[in-house]
């Protein structure tokens, strides 16, 4: 890991490589994605089957997962894992139920009613990575908030394994969460199918879920035709620590993020240079026995950084500028430092709240804003699966009392039909 001392004069320059670590040019990927979307819109199911054979090496007869395949997966997955899924489901559901919004109506005067009607999105598509990067946790995190919101139709797409089947742990998670339809198709072609529909897959209103660069760019391309949750970049964790932090725990949490991707970013910001050196040594030690060493090593070598600051206030200034996806506070009395956090996707407090706790089990969502977008966006939640309709009722008397104001607004904007829409109601009075 790099160890860098920063202050209020140089920290922006020092964190620049972290803030701009994603590849800037997507021209070639976007061209491939555009061709795929065009082909799926033209040939429907045939294009999905052809692309699955081309990219995944599998010739499918049908893309829809059957009840028999789901039952087979449930029988093949350890019962203990099903029980873990159920316990995680309870935690995640309980957390998201607290996010529910209610419709409301408010009277104002004798003949004015204002309000808001909260309704679930009708049909949602969930993309779940498959193959070697299979994440049943993604199923829980993306499906359960939609269920809590009241979405009536939830569709899951995920790439098949080499045997033509879906990863059984993903199917088990889908069964536990109550997914309505499952299709064994992945990549940009799956996103296109969700957005525009095929003979088998009906189009959805919103697409959520992570994927590779082709999936991310496909989601960006279909945005407008459908809604999307976010365009996720490489994952990141930032740990603010003081001398009370355990270097073994800090190193383990940095490496937990580094194993995701070679572009993943693991950052320590601390007031204690000795801690940084101990963490660096511990990272090297733990890399010696972890399985995804090549990926983790590439991530740590390129982006693993320990920033040394003169004060905790400066440490939080650095953190707020980076606006990390995951933030851990490993300091004395971490709850007392919470007020200093302005930008973070999820905040983990104390020595025994590591980031994987949030990934799988605690309850808050693990679909989080990356690449500094925590400065203006939030974790996936129930609000991502609802829509709000305003309610307006004015009686004749109340409209009459404000008609001149409204007509003046309309005329100032040169919209005389707007003004006429008001005035015509009072011509005979």
PDB file of C-alpha atoms in Angstrom, residues 28-296:
ATOM      1  CA  UNK A  28     -15.980   0.397 -28.360  1.00  0.00           C
ATOM      2  CA  UNK A  29     -18.178  -1.125 -25.654  1.00  0.00           C
ATOM      3  CA  UNK A  30     -21.044   1.216 -26.500  1.00  0.00           C
ATOM      4  CA  UNK A  31     -20.869   0.224 -30.178  1.00  0.00           C
ATOM      5  CA  UNK A  32     -21.074  -3.482 -29.289  1.00  0.00           C
ATOM      6  CA  UNK A  33     -23.933  -2.805 -26.866  1.00  0.00           C
ATOM      7  CA  UNK A  34     -25.855  -0.776 -29.457  1.00  0.00           C
ATOM      8  CA  UNK A  35     -25.555  -3.621 -31.972  1.00  0.00           C
ATOM      9  CA  UNK A  36     -26.779  -6.151 -29.403  1.00  0.00           C
ATOM     10  CA  UNK A  37     -29.775  -4.036 -28.425  1.00  0.00           C
ATOM     11  CA  UNK A  38     -30.687  -3.503 -32.069  1.00  0.00           C
ATOM     12  CA  UNK A  39     -30.502  -7.240 -32.756  1.00  0.00           C
ATOM     13  CA  UNK A  40     -32.624  -8.157 -29.729  1.00  0.00           C
ATOM     14  CA  UNK A  41     -35.272  -5.633 -30.742  1.00  0.00           C
ATOM     15  CA  UNK A  42     -35.291  -7.139 -34.227  1.00  0.00           C
ATOM     16  CA  UNK A  43     -35.062 -10.893 -33.534  1.00  0.00           C
ATOM     17  CA  UNK A  44     -36.324 -11.257 -29.965  1.00  0.00           C
ATOM     18  CA  UNK A  45     -35.850 -14.715 -28.434  1.00  0.00           C
ATOM     19  CA  UNK A  46     -33.705 -15.894 -31.346  1.00  0.00           C
ATOM     20  CA  UNK A  47     -31.181 -13.123 -30.645  1.00  0.00           C
ATOM     21  CA  UNK A  48     -31.076 -14.075 -26.950  1.00  0.00           C
ATOM     22  CA  UNK A  49     -30.412 -17.723 -27.792  1.00  0.00           C
ATOM     23  CA  UNK A  50     -27.805 -16.824 -30.417  1.00  0.00           C
ATOM     24  CA  UNK A  51     -25.942 -14.442 -28.093  1.00  0.00           C
ATOM     25  CA  UNK A  52     -26.013 -17.003 -25.263  1.00  0.00           C
ATOM     26  CA  UNK A  53     -24.352 -19.491 -27.608  1.00  0.00           C
ATOM     27  CA  UNK A  54     -21.848 -16.891 -28.813  1.00  0.00           C
ATOM     28  CA  UNK A  55     -20.841 -15.429 -25.454  1.00  0.00           C
ATOM     29  CA  UNK A  56     -21.521 -18.286 -23.008  1.00  0.00           C
ATOM     30  CA  UNK A  57     -20.938 -21.275 -25.293  1.00  0.00           C
ATOM     31  CA  UNK A  58     -24.355 -22.754 -24.526  1.00  0.00           C
ATOM     32  CA  UNK A  59     -27.107 -23.656 -26.997  1.00  0.00           C
ATOM     33  CA  UNK A  60     -30.416 -23.234 -25.192  1.00  0.00           C
ATOM     34  CA  UNK A  61     -33.764 -24.597 -26.325  1.00  0.00           C
ATOM     35  CA  UNK A  62     -35.675 -22.401 -23.887  1.00  0.00           C
ATOM     36  CA  UNK A  63     -34.654 -19.346 -21.892  1.00  0.00           C
ATOM     37  CA  UNK A  64     -37.301 -19.595 -19.182  1.00  0.00           C
ATOM     38  CA  UNK A  65     -36.407 -21.354 -15.934  1.00  0.00           C
ATOM     39  CA  UNK A  66     -39.029 -23.969 -15.087  1.00  0.00           C
ATOM     40  CA  UNK A  67     -40.527 -24.852 -11.719  1.00  0.00           C
ATOM     41  CA  UNK A  68     -38.770 -28.221 -11.979  1.00  0.00           C
ATOM     42  CA  UNK A  69     -35.390 -26.482 -12.291  1.00  0.00           C
ATOM     43  CA  UNK A  70     -36.160 -24.356  -9.229  1.00  0.00           C
ATOM     44  CA  UNK A  71     -37.233 -27.407  -7.225  1.00  0.00           C
ATOM     45  CA  UNK A  72     -34.078 -29.245  -8.303  1.00  0.00           C
ATOM     46  CA  UNK A  73     -31.930 -26.332  -7.122  1.00  0.00           C
ATOM     47  CA  UNK A  74     -33.711 -26.230  -3.749  1.00  0.00           C
ATOM     48  CA  UNK A  75     -33.084 -29.944  -3.318  1.00  0.00           C
ATOM     49  CA  UNK A  76     -29.396 -29.638  -4.231  1.00  0.00           C
ATOM     50  CA  UNK A  77     -28.565 -26.645  -2.030  1.00  0.00           C
ATOM     51  CA  UNK A  78     -27.646 -27.363   1.590  1.00  0.00           C
ATOM     52  CA  UNK A  79     -30.609 -26.863   3.897  1.00  0.00           C
ATOM     53  CA  UNK A  80     -28.353 -24.874   6.197  1.00  0.00           C
ATOM     54  CA  UNK A  81     -27.810 -22.335   3.398  1.00  0.00           C
ATOM     55  CA  UNK A  82     -31.573 -22.052   2.859  1.00  0.00           C
ATOM     56  CA  UNK A  83     -31.918 -21.266   6.553  1.00  0.00           C
ATOM     57  CA  UNK A  84     -29.226 -18.587   6.264  1.00  0.00           C
ATOM     58  CA  UNK A  85     -31.102 -17.080   3.314  1.00  0.00           C
ATOM     59  CA  UNK A  86     -34.291 -17.027   5.400  1.00  0.00           C
ATOM     60  CA  UNK A  87     -32.571 -15.284   8.316  1.00  0.00           C
ATOM     61  CA  UNK A  88     -30.966 -12.712   6.013  1.00  0.00           C
ATOM     62  CA  UNK A  89     -34.344 -12.205   4.320  1.00  0.00           C
ATOM     63  CA  UNK A  90     -35.951 -11.428   7.682  1.00  0.00           C
ATOM     64  CA  UNK A  91     -33.279  -8.826   8.486  1.00  0.00           C
ATOM     65  CA  UNK A  92     -33.413  -7.197   5.054  1.00  0.00           C
ATOM     66  CA  UNK A  93     -37.204  -7.163   4.935  1.00  0.00           C
ATOM     67  CA  UNK A  94     -37.456  -5.725   8.441  1.00  0.00           C
ATOM     68  CA  UNK A  95     -35.052  -2.906   7.627  1.00  0.00           C
ATOM     69  CA  UNK A  96     -36.784  -1.972   4.391  1.00  0.00           C
ATOM     70  CA  UNK A  97     -40.273  -2.067   5.889  1.00  0.00           C
ATOM     71  CA  UNK A  98     -39.234   0.974   7.925  1.00  0.00           C
ATOM     72  CA  UNK A  99     -38.720   2.855   4.645  1.00  0.00           C
ATOM     73  CA  UNK A 100     -42.329   2.488   3.505  1.00  0.00           C
ATOM     74  CA  UNK A 101     -44.132   5.699   2.580  1.00  0.00           C
ATOM     75  CA  UNK A 102     -47.856   6.231   2.982  1.00  0.00           C
ATOM     76  CA  UNK A 103     -50.244   8.064   0.724  1.00  0.00           C
ATOM     77  CA  UNK A 104     -51.704  11.168   2.338  1.00  0.00           C
ATOM     78  CA  UNK A 105     -54.519  13.680   1.926  1.00  0.00           C
ATOM     79  CA  UNK A 106     -54.637  17.137   3.478  1.00  0.00           C
ATOM     80  CA  UNK A 107     -57.503  19.618   3.534  1.00  0.00           C
ATOM     81  CA  UNK A 108     -56.763  23.306   3.110  1.00  0.00           C
ATOM     82  CA  UNK A 109     -59.744  25.527   3.610  1.00  0.00           C
ATOM     83  CA  UNK A 110     -63.282  24.383   2.851  1.00  0.00           C
ATOM     84  CA  UNK A 111     -62.939  23.215  -0.759  1.00  0.00           C
ATOM     85  CA  UNK A 112     -59.254  22.444  -1.332  1.00  0.00           C
ATOM     86  CA  UNK A 113     -57.790  18.963  -1.056  1.00  0.00           C
ATOM     87  CA  UNK A 114     -54.112  18.241  -1.677  1.00  0.00           C
ATOM     88  CA  UNK A 115     -52.285  14.993  -1.300  1.00  0.00           C
ATOM     89  CA  UNK A 116     -49.945  12.340  -2.600  1.00  0.00           C
ATOM     90  CA  UNK A 117     -50.714   8.823  -3.766  1.00  0.00           C
ATOM     91  CA  UNK A 118     -47.866   6.345  -3.383  1.00  0.00           C
ATOM     92  CA  UNK A 119     -47.991   3.405  -5.811  1.00  0.00           C
ATOM     93  CA  UNK A 120     -45.544   0.590  -6.554  1.00  0.00           C
ATOM     94  CA  UNK A 121     -43.903   0.294  -9.961  1.00  0.00           C
ATOM     95  CA  UNK A 122     -45.806  -2.368 -11.889  1.00  0.00           C
ATOM     96  CA  UNK A 123     -43.042  -4.592 -13.251  1.00  0.00           C
ATOM     97  CA  UNK A 124     -39.341  -4.674 -12.322  1.00  0.00           C
ATOM     98  CA  UNK A 125     -36.401  -6.516 -13.873  1.00  0.00           C
ATOM     99  CA  UNK A 126     -33.520  -7.677 -11.669  1.00  0.00           C
ATOM    100  CA  UNK A 127     -30.147  -8.488 -13.242  1.00  0.00           C
ATOM    101  CA  UNK A 128     -28.097 -10.988 -11.230  1.00  0.00           C
ATOM    102  CA  UNK A 129     -24.532 -11.886 -12.253  1.00  0.00           C
ATOM    103  CA  UNK A 130     -24.027 -15.621 -12.821  1.00  0.00           C
ATOM    104  CA  UNK A 131     -21.298 -18.074 -13.728  1.00  0.00           C
ATOM    105  CA  UNK A 132     -18.077 -17.614 -11.761  1.00  0.00           C
ATOM    106  CA  UNK A 133     -19.347 -14.367 -10.207  1.00  0.00           C
ATOM    107  CA  UNK A 134     -22.593 -15.682  -8.725  1.00  0.00           C
ATOM    108  CA  UNK A 135     -24.066 -13.600  -5.924  1.00  0.00           C
ATOM    109  CA  UNK A 136     -27.249 -14.890  -4.247  1.00  0.00           C
ATOM    110  CA  UNK A 137     -26.962 -11.884  -1.939  1.00  0.00           C
ATOM    111  CA  UNK A 138     -27.761  -9.673  -4.932  1.00  0.00           C
ATOM    112  CA  UNK A 139     -31.076 -11.478  -5.314  1.00  0.00           C
ATOM    113  CA  UNK A 140     -32.060 -10.658  -1.737  1.00  0.00           C
ATOM    114  CA  UNK A 141     -30.900  -7.053  -1.865  1.00  0.00           C
ATOM    115  CA  UNK A 142     -32.602  -6.211  -5.165  1.00  0.00           C
ATOM    116  CA  UNK A 143     -35.778  -8.266  -4.862  1.00  0.00           C
ATOM    117  CA  UNK A 144     -36.842  -7.805  -1.247  1.00  0.00           C
ATOM    118  CA  UNK A 145     -37.166  -3.970  -1.303  1.00  0.00           C
ATOM    119  CA  UNK A 146     -39.321  -4.362  -4.416  1.00  0.00           C
ATOM    120  CA  UNK A 147     -41.465  -6.911  -2.573  1.00  0.00           C
ATOM    121  CA  UNK A 148     -41.825  -4.571   0.395  1.00  0.00           C
ATOM    122  CA  UNK A 149     -42.815  -1.746  -1.978  1.00  0.00           C
ATOM    123  CA  UNK A 150     -45.590  -3.933  -3.412  1.00  0.00           C
ATOM    124  CA  UNK A 151     -44.224  -4.519  -6.924  1.00  0.00           C
ATOM    125  CA  UNK A 152     -46.570  -7.089  -8.459  1.00  0.00           C
ATOM    126  CA  UNK A 153     -44.263  -8.620 -11.061  1.00  0.00           C
ATOM    127  CA  UNK A 154     -40.543  -9.206 -10.470  1.00  0.00           C
ATOM    128  CA  UNK A 155     -38.477 -10.694 -13.301  1.00  0.00           C
ATOM    129  CA  UNK A 156     -34.944 -12.013 -12.842  1.00  0.00           C
ATOM    130  CA  UNK A 157     -32.368 -12.523 -15.578  1.00  0.00           C
ATOM    131  CA  UNK A 158     -29.045 -14.268 -14.981  1.00  0.00           C
ATOM    132  CA  UNK A 159     -26.484 -15.984 -17.233  1.00  0.00           C
ATOM    133  CA  UNK A 160     -26.547 -19.813 -17.306  1.00  0.00           C
ATOM    134  CA  UNK A 161     -23.718 -22.096 -16.260  1.00  0.00           C
ATOM    135  CA  UNK A 162     -21.903 -24.290 -18.797  1.00  0.00           C
ATOM    136  CA  UNK A 163     -24.444 -27.057 -18.173  1.00  0.00           C
ATOM    137  CA  UNK A 164     -27.247 -24.791 -19.354  1.00  0.00           C
ATOM    138  CA  UNK A 165     -28.684 -24.363 -15.872  1.00  0.00           C
ATOM    139  CA  UNK A 166     -28.732 -21.418 -13.489  1.00  0.00           C
ATOM    140  CA  UNK A 167     -26.457 -21.441 -10.444  1.00  0.00           C
ATOM    141  CA  UNK A 168     -28.503 -23.333  -7.829  1.00  0.00           C
ATOM    142  CA  UNK A 169     -27.688 -20.894  -5.019  1.00  0.00           C
ATOM    143  CA  UNK A 170     -29.093 -18.040  -7.123  1.00  0.00           C
ATOM    144  CA  UNK A 171     -32.243 -20.058  -7.856  1.00  0.00           C
ATOM    145  CA  UNK A 172     -32.605 -20.905  -4.177  1.00  0.00           C
ATOM    146  CA  UNK A 173     -32.367 -17.219  -3.255  1.00  0.00           C
ATOM    147  CA  UNK A 174     -34.918 -16.365  -5.937  1.00  0.00           C
ATOM    148  CA  UNK A 175     -37.297 -18.990  -4.567  1.00  0.00           C
ATOM    149  CA  UNK A 176     -36.881 -17.712  -0.995  1.00  0.00           C
ATOM    150  CA  UNK A 177     -37.578 -14.137  -2.149  1.00  0.00           C
ATOM    151  CA  UNK A 178     -40.569 -15.052  -4.327  1.00  0.00           C
ATOM    152  CA  UNK A 179     -39.308 -13.966  -7.761  1.00  0.00           C
ATOM    153  CA  UNK A 180     -42.142 -14.320 -10.295  1.00  0.00           C
ATOM    154  CA  UNK A 181     -40.204 -15.105 -13.489  1.00  0.00           C
ATOM    155  CA  UNK A 182     -36.618 -16.224 -14.095  1.00  0.00           C
ATOM    156  CA  UNK A 183     -34.775 -16.292 -17.422  1.00  0.00           C
ATOM    157  CA  UNK A 184     -31.348 -17.772 -18.143  1.00  0.00           C
ATOM    158  CA  UNK A 185     -29.895 -14.977 -20.172  1.00  0.00           C
ATOM    159  CA  UNK A 186     -27.240 -12.416 -19.267  1.00  0.00           C
ATOM    160  CA  UNK A 187     -25.180  -9.582 -20.683  1.00  0.00           C
ATOM    161  CA  UNK A 188     -26.370  -6.581 -22.665  1.00  0.00           C
ATOM    162  CA  UNK A 189     -28.860  -8.839 -24.452  1.00  0.00           C
ATOM    163  CA  UNK A 190     -30.685  -9.505 -21.165  1.00  0.00           C
ATOM    164  CA  UNK A 191     -30.929  -5.778 -20.458  1.00  0.00           C
ATOM    165  CA  UNK A 192     -32.298  -5.204 -23.977  1.00  0.00           C
ATOM    166  CA  UNK A 193     -34.895  -7.935 -23.474  1.00  0.00           C
ATOM    167  CA  UNK A 194     -36.043  -6.423 -20.184  1.00  0.00           C
ATOM    168  CA  UNK A 195     -36.323  -2.969 -21.727  1.00  0.00           C
ATOM    169  CA  UNK A 196     -37.957  -3.788 -25.069  1.00  0.00           C
ATOM    170  CA  UNK A 197     -39.383  -7.270 -24.572  1.00  0.00           C
ATOM    171  CA  UNK A 198     -39.250 -10.418 -26.700  1.00  0.00           C
ATOM    172  CA  UNK A 199     -41.735 -13.171 -27.499  1.00  0.00           C
ATOM    173  CA  UNK A 200     -41.058 -14.724 -24.084  1.00  0.00           C
ATOM    174  CA  UNK A 201     -40.007 -11.811 -21.886  1.00  0.00           C
ATOM    175  CA  UNK A 202     -42.473  -8.971 -21.410  1.00  0.00           C
ATOM    176  CA  UNK A 203     -40.855  -5.546 -20.980  1.00  0.00           C
ATOM    177  CA  UNK A 204     -40.404  -4.089 -17.499  1.00  0.00           C
ATOM    178  CA  UNK A 205     -40.674  -0.563 -16.128  1.00  0.00           C
ATOM    179  CA  UNK A 206     -37.375  -0.504 -14.250  1.00  0.00           C
ATOM    180  CA  UNK A 207     -34.105  -2.477 -14.285  1.00  0.00           C
ATOM    181  CA  UNK A 208     -31.931  -2.903 -11.190  1.00  0.00           C
ATOM    182  CA  UNK A 209     -28.865  -4.954 -10.352  1.00  0.00           C
ATOM    183  CA  UNK A 210     -25.113  -5.005 -11.014  1.00  0.00           C
ATOM    184  CA  UNK A 211     -23.219  -6.490 -13.940  1.00  0.00           C
ATOM    185  CA  UNK A 212     -20.067  -6.178 -16.009  1.00  0.00           C
ATOM    186  CA  UNK A 213     -19.216  -3.200 -18.178  1.00  0.00           C
ATOM    187  CA  UNK A 214     -21.502  -4.391 -21.002  1.00  0.00           C
ATOM    188  CA  UNK A 215     -24.435  -4.668 -18.608  1.00  0.00           C
ATOM    189  CA  UNK A 216     -23.706  -1.240 -17.113  1.00  0.00           C
ATOM    190  CA  UNK A 217     -23.470   0.448 -20.507  1.00  0.00           C
ATOM    191  CA  UNK A 218     -26.598  -1.358 -21.727  1.00  0.00           C
ATOM    192  CA  UNK A 219     -28.492  -0.028 -18.710  1.00  0.00           C
ATOM    193  CA  UNK A 220     -27.282   3.463 -19.538  1.00  0.00           C
ATOM    194  CA  UNK A 221     -28.377   2.998 -23.150  1.00  0.00           C
ATOM    195  CA  UNK A 222     -31.944   1.901 -22.340  1.00  0.00           C
ATOM    196  CA  UNK A 223     -32.444   4.554 -19.654  1.00  0.00           C
ATOM    197  CA  UNK A 224     -35.407   6.635 -20.722  1.00  0.00           C
ATOM    198  CA  UNK A 225     -37.210   3.681 -22.214  1.00  0.00           C
ATOM    199  CA  UNK A 226     -37.109   2.237 -18.694  1.00  0.00           C
ATOM    200  CA  UNK A 227     -35.834   3.489 -15.360  1.00  0.00           C
ATOM    201  CA  UNK A 228     -32.631   2.079 -13.864  1.00  0.00           C
ATOM    202  CA  UNK A 229     -31.239   2.029 -10.347  1.00  0.00           C
ATOM    203  CA  UNK A 230     -27.736   3.330 -11.053  1.00  0.00           C
ATOM    204  CA  UNK A 231     -24.673   2.783 -13.221  1.00  0.00           C
ATOM    205  CA  UNK A 232     -22.328   1.127 -10.772  1.00  0.00           C
ATOM    206  CA  UNK A 233     -18.583   1.592 -11.027  1.00  0.00           C
ATOM    207  CA  UNK A 234     -15.764  -0.319  -9.313  1.00  0.00           C
ATOM    208  CA  UNK A 235     -16.379  -1.069  -5.645  1.00  0.00           C
ATOM    209  CA  UNK A 236     -14.656   0.794  -2.816  1.00  0.00           C
ATOM    210  CA  UNK A 237     -14.164   0.888   0.937  1.00  0.00           C
ATOM    211  CA  UNK A 238     -12.715   3.684   3.050  1.00  0.00           C
ATOM    212  CA  UNK A 239     -11.782   3.193   6.688  1.00  0.00           C
ATOM    213  CA  UNK A 240     -11.269   6.126   9.028  1.00  0.00           C
ATOM    214  CA  UNK A 241      -9.181   4.905  11.963  1.00  0.00           C
ATOM    215  CA  UNK A 242      -7.266   6.166  14.957  1.00  0.00           C
ATOM    216  CA  UNK A 243      -4.685   4.495  17.195  1.00  0.00           C
ATOM    217  CA  UNK A 244      -7.362   2.326  18.842  1.00  0.00           C
ATOM    218  CA  UNK A 245      -8.021   0.383  15.613  1.00  0.00           C
ATOM    219  CA  UNK A 246      -6.834  -3.208  15.291  1.00  0.00           C
ATOM    220  CA  UNK A 247      -4.509  -3.373  12.233  1.00  0.00           C
ATOM    221  CA  UNK A 248      -5.473  -7.003  11.582  1.00  0.00           C
ATOM    222  CA  UNK A 249      -9.153  -6.055  11.289  1.00  0.00           C
ATOM    223  CA  UNK A 250      -8.403  -3.010   9.136  1.00  0.00           C
ATOM    224  CA  UNK A 251      -6.270  -5.050   6.721  1.00  0.00           C
ATOM    225  CA  UNK A 252      -8.896  -7.797   6.488  1.00  0.00           C
ATOM    226  CA  UNK A 253     -11.610  -5.281   5.627  1.00  0.00           C
ATOM    227  CA  UNK A 254      -9.449  -3.575   3.004  1.00  0.00           C
ATOM    228  CA  UNK A 255      -8.762  -6.944   1.362  1.00  0.00           C
ATOM    229  CA  UNK A 256     -12.429  -7.940   1.501  1.00  0.00           C
ATOM    230  CA  UNK A 257     -13.066  -5.093  -0.920  1.00  0.00           C
ATOM    231  CA  UNK A 258      -9.923  -5.599  -3.001  1.00  0.00           C
ATOM    232  CA  UNK A 259     -10.917  -9.141  -3.996  1.00  0.00           C
ATOM    233  CA  UNK A 260     -13.924  -7.866  -5.950  1.00  0.00           C
ATOM    234  CA  UNK A 261     -12.111  -6.348  -8.890  1.00  0.00           C
ATOM    235  CA  UNK A 262      -8.697  -5.122 -10.037  1.00  0.00           C
ATOM    236  CA  UNK A 263     -10.217  -1.630 -10.125  1.00  0.00           C
ATOM    237  CA  UNK A 264     -11.648  -1.944  -6.609  1.00  0.00           C
ATOM    238  CA  UNK A 265     -10.326   0.652  -4.197  1.00  0.00           C
ATOM    239  CA  UNK A 266      -9.294   0.092  -0.567  1.00  0.00           C
ATOM    240  CA  UNK A 267      -8.405   3.207   1.411  1.00  0.00           C
ATOM    241  CA  UNK A 268      -7.290   3.853   4.972  1.00  0.00           C
ATOM    242  CA  UNK A 269      -7.414   7.383   6.376  1.00  0.00           C
ATOM    243  CA  UNK A 270      -5.780   7.633   9.769  1.00  0.00           C
ATOM    244  CA  UNK A 271      -4.167  10.005  12.212  1.00  0.00           C
ATOM    245  CA  UNK A 272      -1.666   7.306  13.233  1.00  0.00           C
ATOM    246  CA  UNK A 273       1.244   6.645  10.860  1.00  0.00           C
ATOM    247  CA  UNK A 274       2.335   3.624  12.916  1.00  0.00           C
ATOM    248  CA  UNK A 275      -1.089   2.082  12.420  1.00  0.00           C
ATOM    249  CA  UNK A 276      -0.762   2.585   8.658  1.00  0.00           C
ATOM    250  CA  UNK A 277       2.566   0.750   8.637  1.00  0.00           C
ATOM    251  CA  UNK A 278       1.141  -2.127  10.679  1.00  0.00           C
ATOM    252  CA  UNK A 279      -1.866  -2.359   8.359  1.00  0.00           C
ATOM    253  CA  UNK A 280       0.433  -2.436   5.332  1.00  0.00           C
ATOM    254  CA  UNK A 281       2.391  -5.329   6.848  1.00  0.00           C
ATOM    255  CA  UNK A 282      -0.817  -7.128   7.781  1.00  0.00           C
ATOM    256  CA  UNK A 283      -2.159  -6.757   4.236  1.00  0.00           C
ATOM    257  CA  UNK A 284       0.947  -8.494   2.947  1.00  0.00           C
ATOM    258  CA  UNK A 285       0.598 -11.275   5.512  1.00  0.00           C
ATOM    259  CA  UNK A 286      -3.076 -11.928   4.761  1.00  0.00           C
ATOM    260  CA  UNK A 287      -2.518 -11.870   1.007  1.00  0.00           C
ATOM    261  CA  UNK A 288      -0.386 -14.944   1.558  1.00  0.00           C
ATOM    262  CA  UNK A 289      -3.326 -17.169   2.408  1.00  0.00           C
ATOM    263  CA  UNK A 290      -6.330 -15.687   0.565  1.00  0.00           C
ATOM    264  CA  UNK A 291      -7.626 -17.349  -2.616  1.00  0.00           C
ATOM    265  CA  UNK A 292      -8.223 -14.386  -4.948  1.00  0.00           C
ATOM    266  CA  UNK A 293      -4.693 -13.130  -4.499  1.00  0.00           C
ATOM    267  CA  UNK A 294      -4.101 -12.053  -8.094  1.00  0.00           C
ATOM    268  CA  UNK A 295      -7.135  -9.759  -8.147  1.00  0.00           C
ATOM    269  CA  UNK A 296      -6.538  -8.472  -4.626  1.00  0.00           C
TER     270      UNK A 296
END
